[in-house]
């Protein structure tokens, strides 16, 4: 089982040139790092709409990563 959680909002994003290239944004659930993957090639051509989807997925991943890393900080208040 992977420790990365992919953004399901990118399931339909494909290369605008018709190749089978895919893009994936995922957050590591243990350390909060964000992985941006371009699968099957080294580059991808995106339509404006798909570019917006990728940007929004990266923003969601950044917010989720902040939550994970904030939860791991030893200096955070415990509420006691």
XYZ file of C-alpha atoms in Angstrom:
80
model
C 0.000 0.000 0.000
C 1.367 3.391 -0.985
C 1.774 6.171 1.543
C 0.877 8.631 -1.233
C -2.706 9.754 -1.798
C -3.387 10.893 -5.368
C -5.790 13.682 -6.197
C -8.854 12.070 -7.809
C -9.684 15.335 -9.584
C -6.979 14.612 -12.148
C -8.295 11.270 -13.386
C -9.298 12.696 -16.764
C -6.283 14.968 -17.401
C -4.391 13.747 -20.462
C -1.881 15.162 -22.902
C -3.530 17.667 -25.265
C -1.522 16.285 -28.195
C -3.351 12.967 -27.920
C -0.595 10.957 -26.279
C -1.425 8.680 -23.374
C 0.567 10.850 -20.960
C -0.970 11.385 -17.540
C -0.280 13.772 -14.689
C -0.566 12.916 -10.998
C -0.428 15.046 -7.843
C -0.164 13.127 -4.587
C 0.546 13.862 -0.932
C 2.677 11.575 1.238
C 0.395 10.876 4.193
C 3.250 10.438 6.674
C 5.622 13.309 5.971
C 3.479 15.749 3.969
C 5.667 15.924 0.884
C 3.906 16.550 -2.434
C 4.693 14.458 -5.505
C 4.033 15.789 -8.999
C 4.362 13.001 -11.558
C 4.199 13.097 -15.327
C 3.659 9.505 -16.349
C 4.946 7.835 -19.509
C 7.075 10.785 -20.723
C 9.194 13.731 -19.589
C 6.694 16.415 -20.560
C 2.993 16.937 -21.042
C 1.027 19.429 -23.117
C -2.083 20.604 -21.266
C -5.151 22.509 -22.356
C -5.991 25.641 -20.360
C -8.755 23.768 -18.523
C -6.471 20.867 -17.593
C -3.790 23.323 -16.484
C -6.321 24.859 -14.094
C -7.152 21.397 -12.753
C -3.477 20.617 -12.117
C -2.927 23.986 -10.417
C -5.935 23.426 -8.173
C -4.735 19.918 -7.326
C -1.341 21.319 -6.334
C -3.033 23.907 -4.128
C -5.141 21.208 -2.450
C -2.024 19.090 -1.950
C -0.136 22.015 -0.416
C -2.960 22.631 2.045
C -3.131 18.954 2.971
C 0.672 18.816 3.352
C 0.577 21.839 5.676
C -1.943 20.031 7.853
C 0.192 16.896 7.999
C 3.394 18.747 8.852
C 1.620 20.962 11.417
C 0.309 17.854 13.158
C 3.860 16.493 13.414
C 5.466 19.617 14.927
C 6.693 19.032 18.471
C 6.114 22.704 19.403
C 2.393 22.709 18.593
C 0.029 23.239 21.515
C -1.413 20.042 22.939
C -4.562 21.660 24.289
C -3.843 20.524 27.850
